[in-house]
Coordinates of C-alpha atoms in Angstrom, one line a residue:
Chain A
M1 CA -52.4 -16.3 -30.0
A2 CA -55.2 -14.1 -32.2
A3 CA -58.2 -14.9 -31.1
R4 CA -59.6 -14.6 -34.0
E5 CA -57.5 -18.0 -35.2
V6 CA -59.5 -19.5 -32.2
K7 CA -62.3 -22.1 -32.5
P8 CA -65.0 -20.9 -30.7
T9 CA -66.4 -24.4 -29.1
R10 CA -66.7 -25.3 -26.1
S11 CA -63.9 -27.9 -26.1
E12 CA -61.8 -24.9 -27.1
L13 CA -63.3 -23.0 -24.2
L14 CA -62.7 -25.6 -21.8
E15 CA -59.1 -26.1 -22.9
I16 CA -58.6 -22.1 -23.1
K17 CA -59.8 -22.0 -19.3
K18 CA -57.7 -24.5 -18.4
R19 CA -54.2 -23.0 -19.4
I20 CA -55.6 -19.8 -18.6
K21 CA -55.3 -21.2 -14.9
L22 CA -52.2 -23.0 -15.4
T23 CA -50.5 -20.1 -16.1
K24 CA -51.9 -17.6 -14.1
S25 CA -50.4 -20.6 -11.3
G26 CA -47.5 -20.4 -13.5
Y27 CA -47.9 -15.9 -13.7
K28 CA -47.8 -16.7 -10.0
I29 CA -45.0 -18.9 -9.6
L30 CA -42.5 -17.0 -10.9
K31 CA -43.4 -13.3 -9.5
M32 CA -42.4 -15.2 -6.3
K33 CA -39.5 -17.0 -7.7
R34 CA -38.5 -13.3 -8.9
D35 CA -39.1 -11.9 -5.6
G36 CA -37.1 -14.2 -4.1
L37 CA -33.8 -13.7 -6.9
I38 CA -34.2 -10.4 -5.6
I39 CA -34.0 -10.9 -2.2
E40 CA -31.2 -13.6 -2.5
F41 CA -29.3 -11.0 -4.9
F42 CA -29.7 -8.4 -2.4
K43 CA -28.2 -11.1 0.3
I44 CA -25.1 -11.6 -2.4
L45 CA -24.8 -7.7 -2.9
E46 CA -24.3 -7.1 0.7
Q47 CA -21.5 -10.3 0.8
A48 CA -20.0 -9.0 -2.4
K49 CA -19.7 -5.2 -1.0
E50 CA -17.6 -7.0 1.7
V51 CA -15.3 -9.2 0.0
R52 CA -14.6 -6.3 -2.5
M53 CA -13.6 -4.2 0.3
K54 CA -11.7 -6.6 2.0
I55 CA -10.0 -7.5 -1.5
T56 CA -9.0 -4.0 -1.3
K57 CA -7.8 -4.3 2.3
D58 CA -5.8 -7.3 1.5
Y59 CA -4.4 -6.3 -1.7
E60 CA -2.9 -3.4 0.4
L61 CA -1.6 -4.9 3.3
A62 CA -0.2 -7.2 0.2
M63 CA 1.2 -4.7 -1.9
G64 CA 3.1 -2.9 1.4
K65 CA 4.5 -6.2 2.8
I66 CA 5.9 -7.0 -0.7
A67 CA 7.6 -4.0 -0.8
T68 CA 8.6 -4.0 2.3
A69 CA 9.8 -7.5 1.6
N70 CA 11.1 -6.0 -1.4
A71 CA 13.5 -3.4 0.4
V72 CA 14.7 -5.1 3.3
D73 CA 15.7 -8.3 1.7
G74 CA 15.8 -7.5 -2.0
T75 CA 14.1 -7.9 -5.3
I76 CA 16.9 -10.9 -5.5
A77 CA 16.0 -12.6 -2.5
V78 CA 12.3 -12.6 -3.1
K79 CA 12.7 -13.7 -6.1
S80 CA 14.4 -16.1 -5.0
A81 CA 11.8 -16.9 -3.0
A82 CA 9.1 -17.2 -5.0
F83 CA 11.1 -19.9 -7.4
A84 CA 11.2 -22.6 -4.7
L85 CA 7.4 -23.2 -4.7
R86 CA 5.9 -25.0 -8.4
L87 CA 3.1 -25.9 -6.5
H88 CA -0.1 -23.5 -7.8
P89 CA -3.4 -23.3 -5.4
E90 CA -6.1 -25.6 -6.7
I91 CA -9.5 -25.1 -6.4
T92 CA -12.4 -27.4 -6.1
L93 CA -15.8 -26.5 -8.6
R94 CA -18.6 -27.7 -6.7
S95 CA -22.2 -26.2 -7.6
K96 CA -25.4 -25.4 -5.5
N97 CA -29.0 -24.7 -6.2
I98 CA -30.2 -21.2 -5.1
M99 CA -34.5 -21.0 -6.0
G100 CA -33.1 -23.5 -9.2
L101 CA -30.6 -21.7 -10.8
V102 CA -27.4 -23.5 -10.1
V103 CA -24.3 -21.3 -9.3
P104 CA -20.5 -22.5 -8.5
E105 CA -19.7 -23.3 -4.8
I106 CA -15.8 -22.6 -5.0
E107 CA -14.0 -24.7 -2.0
T108 CA -9.9 -24.2 -1.7
N109 CA -7.5 -25.9 0.9
S110 CA -4.6 -25.6 -0.7
I111 CA -3.4 -21.8 -0.5
K112 CA -2.6 -20.8 3.5
S113 CA 0.5 -22.4 4.2
T114 CA 2.7 -22.4 7.6
I115 CA 5.9 -21.4 7.5
D116 CA 7.2 -25.0 7.2
Q117 CA 5.6 -25.7 4.1
R118 CA 6.3 -22.9 1.3
G119 CA 9.3 -24.8 -0.6
Y120 CA 11.8 -22.7 0.6
G121 CA 14.1 -23.1 4.3
V122 CA 13.0 -21.5 7.4
I123 CA 16.2 -20.9 9.1
G124 CA 17.5 -18.5 5.9
T125 CA 13.8 -16.9 4.9
S126 CA 14.1 -13.4 6.5
T127 CA 9.8 -12.7 8.3
H128 CA 9.5 -10.1 5.7
I129 CA 9.2 -12.0 2.8
D130 CA 7.4 -14.4 5.3
D131 CA 4.8 -11.6 5.6
A132 CA 4.4 -10.8 2.5
T133 CA 3.7 -15.1 1.2
A134 CA 1.0 -15.1 4.1
A135 CA -0.5 -11.6 2.8
F136 CA -0.6 -12.4 -0.7
E137 CA -2.4 -16.1 0.3
S138 CA -4.6 -14.4 2.4
L139 CA -5.3 -12.1 -0.9
V140 CA -5.2 -15.5 -3.7
E141 CA -8.4 -17.0 -0.8
T142 CA -10.6 -13.2 -0.5
L143 CA -9.9 -13.3 -4.5
V144 CA -11.7 -16.8 -4.6
Q145 CA -14.3 -16.6 -2.5
A146 CA -14.8 -13.2 -4.7
A147 CA -14.8 -15.0 -7.5
E148 CA -17.7 -17.4 -6.1
I149 CA -20.0 -14.9 -4.7
E150 CA -19.7 -12.4 -8.1
T151 CA -20.1 -15.7 -10.4
T152 CA -23.3 -16.1 -7.9
M153 CA -24.4 -12.2 -8.7
K154 CA -24.3 -12.4 -12.0
K155 CA -25.9 -15.7 -12.8
L156 CA -28.8 -14.5 -10.3
L157 CA -28.8 -11.5 -12.2
D158 CA -29.4 -12.8 -15.2
E159 CA -32.1 -14.8 -14.1
I160 CA -34.0 -12.3 -12.3
E161 CA -33.4 -10.6 -16.2
K162 CA -34.6 -13.6 -17.8
T163 CA -37.9 -14.4 -15.0
K164 CA -38.4 -10.7 -15.0
R165 CA -38.8 -11.2 -19.0
R166 CA -40.9 -14.2 -18.0
V167 CA -43.5 -12.6 -15.9
N168 CA -44.2 -9.8 -18.0
A169 CA -44.5 -11.8 -21.3
L170 CA -47.7 -13.9 -18.9
E171 CA -48.7 -10.4 -17.5
Y172 CA -48.8 -8.6 -20.1
K173 CA -49.2 -10.8 -23.5
V174 CA -50.0 -14.4 -22.6
I175 CA -52.5 -13.7 -20.1
P176 CA -54.4 -10.9 -21.7
E177 CA -54.3 -13.0 -25.1
L178 CA -56.1 -16.4 -23.5
E179 CA -58.3 -14.3 -21.8
A180 CA -59.4 -11.6 -24.8
A181 CA -59.4 -15.8 -27.1
E182 CA -61.6 -16.7 -23.9
S183 CA -63.9 -13.7 -24.3
F184 CA -64.1 -13.9 -27.6
I185 CA -65.3 -17.8 -27.7
E186 CA -67.6 -16.8 -25.0
L187 CA -69.0 -14.2 -27.1
R188 CA -69.4 -16.1 -30.4
L189 CA -71.0 -19.5 -28.5
E190 CA -73.4 -16.4 -26.6
E191 CA -74.3 -15.8 -30.4
M192 CA -74.7 -19.1 -31.7
E193 CA -76.7 -19.9 -28.8
R194 CA -78.9 -16.3 -29.7
E195 CA -78.9 -17.5 -32.9
N196 CA -80.2 -21.1 -32.2
T197 CA -83.1 -20.0 -30.0
F198 CA -83.8 -17.3 -32.9
R199 CA -84.1 -20.5 -35.0
L200 CA -85.8 -22.6 -33.2
K201 CA -88.5 -19.7 -32.8
R202 CA -88.2 -19.1 -36.1
I203 CA -89.4 -23.0 -37.1
K204 CA -91.8 -23.2 -34.5
D205 CA -93.3 -20.4 -35.8
K206 CA -93.4 -21.5 -39.2
A207 CA -94.1 -24.7 -38.2
G208 CA -97.7 -22.7 -36.1
A209 CA -98.0 -20.9 -39.2
R210 CA -98.5 -24.5 -41.2
E211 CA -100.5 -25.8 -38.9
V212 CA -102.9 -23.3 -39.1
E213 CA -102.7 -23.1 -43.0
T214 CA -103.7 -26.7 -42.9
A215 CA -106.6 -26.1 -40.6
S216 CA -108.8 -23.3 -42.3
Chain B
M1 CA 43.0 -28.5 11.5
K2 CA 41.5 -30.1 8.4
G3 CA 41.2 -27.8 5.5
Q4 CA 43.2 -25.2 7.2
S5 CA 46.4 -22.7 6.3
L6 CA 49.3 -23.2 8.4
R7 CA 50.7 -19.8 6.8
R8 CA 50.1 -16.5 8.8
G9 CA 47.6 -14.5 7.1
N10 CA 48.6 -10.7 6.1
Y11 CA 47.1 -9.0 8.6
E12 CA 48.7 -5.9 8.8
Y13 CA 48.1 -5.6 4.6
A14 CA 44.6 -6.8 5.0
T15 CA 43.0 -4.7 7.5
T16 CA 45.3 -1.5 6.4
R17 CA 43.2 -2.1 3.4
V18 CA 40.1 -3.1 4.7
K19 CA 40.3 0.5 7.0
A20 CA 40.6 2.1 3.8
K21 CA 37.8 0.6 1.9
K22 CA 36.2 1.5 5.3
S23 CA 37.0 4.5 5.3
S24 CA 34.6 5.4 2.0
L25 CA 31.4 3.6 3.2
L26 CA 28.5 6.0 3.9
T27 CA 28.2 7.7 7.0
K28 CA 25.2 7.9 9.3
D29 CA 24.9 11.4 7.8
N30 CA 24.4 10.7 4.1
Y31 CA 21.1 8.4 5.0
P32 CA 19.0 11.4 5.8
K33 CA 20.2 13.1 2.9
L34 CA 19.3 10.0 1.1
L35 CA 15.5 9.9 2.5
M36 CA 14.8 13.4 1.4
M37 CA 15.7 12.8 -2.6
D38 CA 13.8 10.9 -5.1
L39 CA 14.9 7.9 -6.9
N40 CA 17.0 9.5 -9.9
E41 CA 19.2 12.2 -7.3
I42 CA 19.9 9.1 -5.6
G43 CA 21.0 7.7 -9.0
R44 CA 23.1 10.8 -9.3
F45 CA 24.4 10.3 -5.8
M46 CA 25.7 6.5 -6.4
G47 CA 26.9 7.5 -9.7
E48 CA 29.2 9.9 -7.9
T49 CA 30.5 7.3 -5.2
K50 CA 32.1 4.3 -5.4
Y51 CA 29.1 2.3 -7.0
K52 CA 30.2 4.5 -10.2
V53 CA 31.8 1.7 -12.2
E54 CA 28.7 -0.8 -11.6
M55 CA 26.2 1.8 -12.3
T56 CA 27.3 2.8 -15.4
E57 CA 28.0 -1.1 -16.7
L58 CA 24.3 -1.9 -15.8
A59 CA 23.0 1.3 -17.3
T60 CA 23.1 0.2 -20.4
R61 CA 20.4 -2.9 -19.4
Y62 CA 18.6 -1.5 -16.5
S63 CA 17.4 2.0 -15.0
G64 CA 15.6 3.2 -12.2
V65 CA 15.7 1.7 -8.9
D66 CA 16.9 -2.3 -11.0
L67 CA 20.1 -0.5 -11.6
I68 CA 20.3 1.1 -8.1
E69 CA 19.0 -2.7 -6.4
L70 CA 21.3 -5.0 -9.4
G71 CA 24.1 -2.0 -9.1
V72 CA 25.1 -2.3 -5.6
S73 CA 24.3 -5.8 -5.5
K74 CA 27.5 -6.1 -8.2
N75 CA 29.9 -3.9 -6.2
L76 CA 29.0 -5.7 -3.2
A77 CA 30.3 -8.9 -5.1
R78 CA 33.1 -7.3 -6.5
T79 CA 34.0 -5.7 -3.2
Y80 CA 33.9 -9.2 -0.9
R81 CA 35.8 -11.4 -4.4
E82 CA 38.1 -7.7 -3.7
V83 CA 38.7 -8.7 -0.5
I84 CA 39.2 -12.5 -0.6
S85 CA 42.0 -11.8 -3.5
F86 CA 43.7 -9.3 -1.3
C87 CA 44.1 -11.5 1.8
T88 CA 46.2 -14.7 2.1
G89 CA 47.1 -17.6 4.8
D90 CA 45.0 -18.1 7.5
L91 CA 43.4 -14.8 7.4
R92 CA 41.7 -16.1 3.7
D93 CA 40.6 -19.2 4.9
M94 CA 38.6 -17.5 8.2
V95 CA 37.1 -14.9 5.3
S96 CA 36.6 -17.5 3.3
T97 CA 34.8 -19.3 5.0
Y98 CA 33.0 -16.8 6.0
L99 CA 31.9 -15.6 2.9
R100 CA 30.8 -19.3 1.6
R101 CA 27.0 -18.1 2.8
W102 CA 27.0 -16.2 -0.5
D103 CA 28.1 -19.7 -1.9
F104 CA 24.9 -21.0 0.0
W105 CA 23.1 -18.2 -1.1
N106 CA 23.6 -19.1 -4.7
I107 CA 23.3 -22.5 -4.7
K108 CA 19.9 -22.3 -3.1
T109 CA 19.0 -19.6 -6.0
I110 CA 20.1 -22.3 -8.8
L111 CA 18.3 -24.7 -6.8
R112 CA 15.1 -22.7 -7.0
G113 CA 15.5 -22.1 -10.1
K114 CA 16.0 -25.6 -11.7
Y115 CA 13.2 -26.3 -9.4
S116 CA 10.0 -24.1 -10.6
G117 CA 11.9 -24.3 -14.4
A118 CA 13.2 -20.3 -14.6
S119 CA 15.4 -19.8 -17.2
L120 CA 19.2 -19.2 -17.3
E121 CA 18.8 -15.9 -17.9
E122 CA 16.7 -15.4 -14.8
I123 CA 18.5 -16.8 -12.7
Q124 CA 21.7 -15.5 -13.5
E125 CA 20.2 -12.6 -12.7
D126 CA 19.5 -13.2 -9.3
L127 CA 23.2 -14.7 -8.6
V128 CA 25.2 -12.1 -6.2
P129 CA 28.9 -13.9 -6.5
A130 CA 30.4 -12.2 -3.3
G131 CA 31.8 -16.5 -2.3
N132 CA 34.3 -18.3 -3.2
L133 CA 32.0 -19.5 -6.4
N134 CA 33.0 -17.4 -9.3
E135 CA 30.6 -16.2 -12.0
E136 CA 32.3 -19.2 -13.6
S137 CA 31.5 -22.3 -11.3
L138 CA 27.8 -20.6 -10.9
N139 CA 27.5 -20.3 -14.7
S140 CA 28.3 -24.1 -14.9
L141 CA 25.7 -25.0 -11.8
I142 CA 22.6 -23.3 -14.3
S143 CA 23.6 -24.6 -17.1
L144 CA 23.0 -28.1 -15.1
N145 CA 19.7 -29.5 -16.2
T146 CA 17.5 -30.5 -12.8
P147 CA 18.5 -29.8 -9.2
R148 CA 19.6 -33.6 -8.5
E149 CA 22.4 -32.8 -11.0
V150 CA 23.1 -29.3 -9.0
L151 CA 23.6 -31.1 -5.9
D152 CA 25.5 -34.2 -7.3
A153 CA 27.8 -31.4 -9.2
L154 CA 28.3 -29.8 -5.6
T155 CA 28.8 -33.5 -3.9
A156 CA 31.3 -34.6 -6.2
K157 CA 33.4 -31.6 -5.7
G158 CA 33.8 -32.9 -2.5
D159 CA 33.2 -29.7 0.0
M160 CA 29.6 -30.6 0.7
H161 CA 28.1 -33.8 1.8
I162 CA 24.1 -33.9 1.8
P163 CA 22.9 -36.3 3.2
E164 CA 21.4 -39.3 1.6
E165 CA 17.9 -38.9 3.3
L166 CA 17.8 -35.3 2.3
L167 CA 18.6 -36.1 -1.4
A168 CA 16.2 -39.4 -1.1
N169 CA 12.7 -36.9 -0.1
F170 CA 13.8 -34.5 -2.2
E171 CA 13.4 -37.5 -5.2
K172 CA 10.2 -38.6 -3.5
G173 CA 8.7 -35.3 -4.2
G174 CA 9.4 -33.1 -1.1
T175 CA 10.4 -29.5 -1.8
L176 CA 13.7 -27.9 -1.3
A177 CA 13.2 -26.5 2.3
P178 CA 15.2 -29.0 4.6
I179 CA 18.5 -29.0 1.3
E180 CA 18.6 -25.1 2.2
D181 CA 17.9 -25.7 6.0
Y182 CA 20.7 -28.2 6.1
F183 CA 23.0 -25.8 4.0
D184 CA 22.6 -22.9 6.5
K185 CA 23.2 -25.3 9.3
F186 CA 26.7 -26.8 7.5
Y187 CA 27.7 -23.2 6.7
Y188 CA 27.8 -22.2 10.2
E189 CA 29.2 -25.6 11.6
R190 CA 32.3 -25.5 8.7
L191 CA 32.5 -21.3 9.8
L192 CA 32.7 -23.1 13.4
A193 CA 35.9 -25.6 12.6
A194 CA 37.3 -23.4 10.0
V195 CA 38.5 -20.4 13.4
M196 CA 40.9 -22.4 15.2
P197 CA 41.1 -20.5 18.9
D198 CA 44.5 -20.1 18.7
T199 CA 45.1 -16.5 19.6
K200 CA 42.8 -14.0 21.3
P201 CA 41.6 -12.2 18.8
K202 CA 40.4 -15.5 16.8
R203 CA 38.8 -17.1 20.3
D204 CA 36.4 -13.6 20.0
F205 CA 35.8 -14.1 16.1
L206 CA 34.8 -17.2 17.1
T207 CA 32.9 -15.7 19.8
L208 CA 31.3 -13.3 17.5
I209 CA 30.1 -16.3 15.1
K210 CA 28.4 -17.9 18.4
R211 CA 26.4 -14.4 18.6
E212 CA 25.0 -14.9 15.3
I213 CA 24.1 -18.4 15.5
D214 CA 22.6 -16.9 18.6
I215 CA 21.1 -14.4 16.4
T216 CA 19.8 -16.7 14.3
N217 CA 18.6 -19.5 16.1
L218 CA 16.6 -16.8 18.2
R219 CA 15.0 -15.4 15.2
T220 CA 14.2 -19.0 14.3
L221 CA 12.9 -19.3 17.4
L222 CA 10.3 -16.2 17.2
K223 CA 8.6 -16.4 13.8
L224 CA 8.6 -20.9 14.5
K225 CA 7.0 -20.3 18.0
Q226 CA 4.2 -17.0 16.4
A227 CA 3.3 -19.5 14.0
N228 CA 2.5 -21.9 16.0
I229 CA 4.7 -24.9 14.6
P230 CA 5.1 -27.5 17.3
A231 CA 8.0 -28.0 19.3
E232 CA 9.5 -30.9 17.5
K233 CA 9.5 -29.5 14.7
I234 CA 10.9 -26.5 15.9
R235 CA 14.1 -28.4 17.3
T236 CA 14.9 -29.3 13.3
Y237 CA 15.7 -26.2 12.5
L238 CA 17.8 -25.2 15.2
I239 CA 21.5 -24.9 15.2
K240 CA 24.3 -26.0 17.3
G241 CA 27.2 -23.6 18.0
G242 CA 25.7 -20.9 20.1
R243 CA 27.2 -19.0 22.7
D244 CA 24.4 -18.3 24.8
L245 CA 21.5 -20.5 24.0
D246 CA 23.1 -24.1 23.3
L247 CA 21.0 -27.2 22.1
A248 CA 19.8 -27.7 25.6
E249 CA 18.2 -24.5 25.6
L250 CA 16.7 -23.6 22.1
N251 CA 15.0 -27.0 23.2
R252 CA 13.3 -26.2 26.1
L253 CA 12.4 -22.7 24.8
A254 CA 11.0 -24.7 21.5
G255 CA 8.9 -26.2 24.1
L256 CA 7.1 -23.3 25.5
E257 CA 3.8 -23.4 25.2
T258 CA 2.9 -19.7 24.0
F259 CA 4.7 -16.8 22.0
D260 CA 4.5 -14.9 24.7
Q261 CA 6.5 -17.4 27.4
L262 CA 8.9 -17.5 24.9
I263 CA 9.4 -13.8 25.2
D264 CA 9.1 -13.4 28.9
E265 CA 11.4 -16.0 28.5
L266 CA 13.4 -14.1 26.5
S267 CA 14.4 -11.1 29.0
K268 CA 16.6 -13.9 30.9
L269 CA 19.0 -13.7 27.9
P270 CA 22.6 -11.3 29.0
F271 CA 22.2 -9.0 25.9
Y272 CA 18.1 -9.0 26.3
N273 CA 18.8 -4.9 27.1
E274 CA 19.9 -4.3 23.4
I275 CA 16.5 -6.3 22.0
K276 CA 14.4 -5.2 24.6
E277 CA 12.1 -2.8 22.6
G278 CA 11.8 -4.9 19.6
V279 CA 11.1 -8.0 21.7
E280 CA 8.3 -6.3 23.3
T281 CA 6.8 -4.5 20.8
A282 CA 6.2 -7.8 18.8
K283 CA 4.3 -8.9 22.0
Q284 CA 2.1 -6.1 22.0
T285 CA 1.8 -6.0 18.6
G286 CA 2.4 -9.4 17.0
N287 CA 4.7 -8.2 14.7
L288 CA 8.4 -9.6 14.7
S289 CA 9.5 -7.1 12.4
E290 CA 11.1 -5.0 15.3
A291 CA 12.5 -7.5 16.6
M292 CA 14.6 -9.3 13.7
L293 CA 15.6 -5.4 13.1
A294 CA 16.8 -5.1 17.4
L295 CA 18.7 -8.8 16.5
Q296 CA 20.5 -7.1 13.1
H297 CA 21.3 -3.8 15.3
Y298 CA 22.8 -6.5 18.5
L299 CA 25.2 -8.2 15.6
V300 CA 26.3 -5.4 14.1
S301 CA 26.8 -3.5 16.8
E302 CA 29.0 -6.7 18.8
S303 CA 31.4 -6.7 15.4
E304 CA 32.2 -3.2 15.4
K305 CA 32.8 -3.9 19.5
F306 CA 35.0 -6.8 18.3
S307 CA 37.0 -5.4 15.8
H308 CA 37.9 -2.2 17.6
M309 CA 40.0 -4.6 20.3
Y310 CA 42.3 -6.2 17.4
P311 CA 43.1 -3.8 14.9
L312 CA 45.4 -6.3 13.9
S313 CA 43.0 -8.9 13.6
V314 CA 40.4 -11.0 11.4
L315 CA 38.0 -8.8 13.4
P316 CA 38.3 -5.7 12.1
V317 CA 38.1 -7.4 8.1
I318 CA 34.8 -9.0 9.2
D319 CA 33.0 -5.4 10.6
F320 CA 33.5 -4.3 7.3
L321 CA 31.9 -7.5 5.4
I322 CA 29.1 -6.6 7.7
R323 CA 29.1 -2.7 7.3
K324 CA 29.4 -2.9 3.8
R325 CA 26.4 -5.4 3.5
I326 CA 24.2 -3.2 5.8
E327 CA 25.1 -0.3 3.9
V328 CA 23.8 -1.9 0.4
D329 CA 21.1 -2.9 2.3
N330 CA 20.3 0.2 3.4
L331 CA 20.7 2.0 -0.1
R332 CA 18.6 -1.1 -1.2
I333 CA 15.7 0.0 1.1
I334 CA 15.8 3.5 0.9
A335 CA 15.6 3.0 -3.3
R336 CA 12.9 0.6 -3.1
G337 CA 11.3 2.2 -0.4
K338 CA 11.0 5.6 -2.3
A339 CA 10.0 3.5 -5.7
S340 CA 7.0 2.3 -3.4
G341 CA 6.0 5.1 -2.0
M342 CA 6.8 4.2 1.2
Q343 CA 7.0 8.0 3.7
P344 CA 10.6 8.2 4.9
D345 CA 9.7 7.8 8.3
A346 CA 8.8 4.3 7.8
I347 CA 12.1 4.0 5.3
K348 CA 14.3 5.0 8.3
K349 CA 13.0 2.1 10.4
L350 CA 14.0 -0.1 8.1
L351 CA 17.5 1.0 7.7
V352 CA 20.2 -0.3 10.2
M353 CA 22.3 2.3 11.3

């Protein structure tokens, strides 16, 4: 808001003062939100690091197990066992609120299964295939967990960036402009006050002179 | 016995053929050499052995480790079918009933493929026609549309009866697992019935089958106990007809509180010393791999022991079938292990020698 566009009136001054107060309290809240989001982000970052490490570990373990199953039982047996299950893991997507930011909460309860729930026969399937199945179930579960954490992290980053832009806009543009407008109005009002005083003095002087003329 | 041939088998001819075939199996000293080779060298080595024909046939469609795996599987199927073809009389009955495990294997693959909607080519690629069902019979099953149609076709052939209860459960949206487990039980039931214990070698063959049932039951018990599956559920997977572990004993073992208690109880088995190391590793580490391998080793040593007792019986034929299977497994383990970057020592631990 350019100071020159502001009407230098008392009501405008009152309005601007009100807006400055509101903007400053908004600025304070946004700054607190930004700091809060950053603290949350670092918490999630730690979890994300841990889950990334877990993915690497689970992936290596699962690949090792499937390599052993492929070697001992053959890819033919492994593929055949994989054919036995038609169901795909299901997830439930919910949302939770972190400082006003809506982030996903992914829940799954159908990934891990016991030996007798895997669709293939228990008697004729080797432990290597069972181990590989369990390892991949674990990996998928970790991936779902990572999806939740990494989406939250991405959303938090976007929100921090957005809040930072808002804080900066308030700090470096909106508040200074409002304060400039306030000073301008105050200055103009003082100026007008002085002009008025001067005008009154002049009128008083003129009236005094006219009285002297009349008396003489 | 129903379906049992009354004709005496050609034991002299068949065991001579098998002896010749056995002599061409890879010897123990071949494996360390193979472990030191890379995949191309293994492929070349196999191209110079009895696997040459299959490797050449498949070389236009496959390469690398897939060529080796499919080549050895095809060779196994061809060898087994050849053994069935040169056996006659009661020997043929016993051998072909023994090899029906491959029919069930293929039927399971077809059912699973149909269940998950796999393509005909995908299913065909995964079949190993090493049993009584030849490629033509298997293809006719593959061409059917649903698992139910496959099961009906098998029942219509008359050599298999699938309980209505299992079919109804499957129709209600259940999985194929109970049907597959039924096949495994049915296989051993039929195998036990196919061997008439009228001679000493046949009685020993029965002993070998019963021991295999013991080992299959032990494998099931170990993995289900470790997974904390309830005893009443475990009992449904146990196969009757074992030698040292009858159903009552198996039920008792299934009812034990913990996996460790089961391991402790196994020390009472007459063949515990043979599997002790693997079983104790399982107790310490929770990894069943070595215990399973020890059980497999034990079965191979038993079949070898029996085969030397009666050279003109079904036993050397069965021993050859087991040894051939182990050779194929070992070659695949080495090739797949190499392809996935496993260390030679780790591969060696998985081999049965």
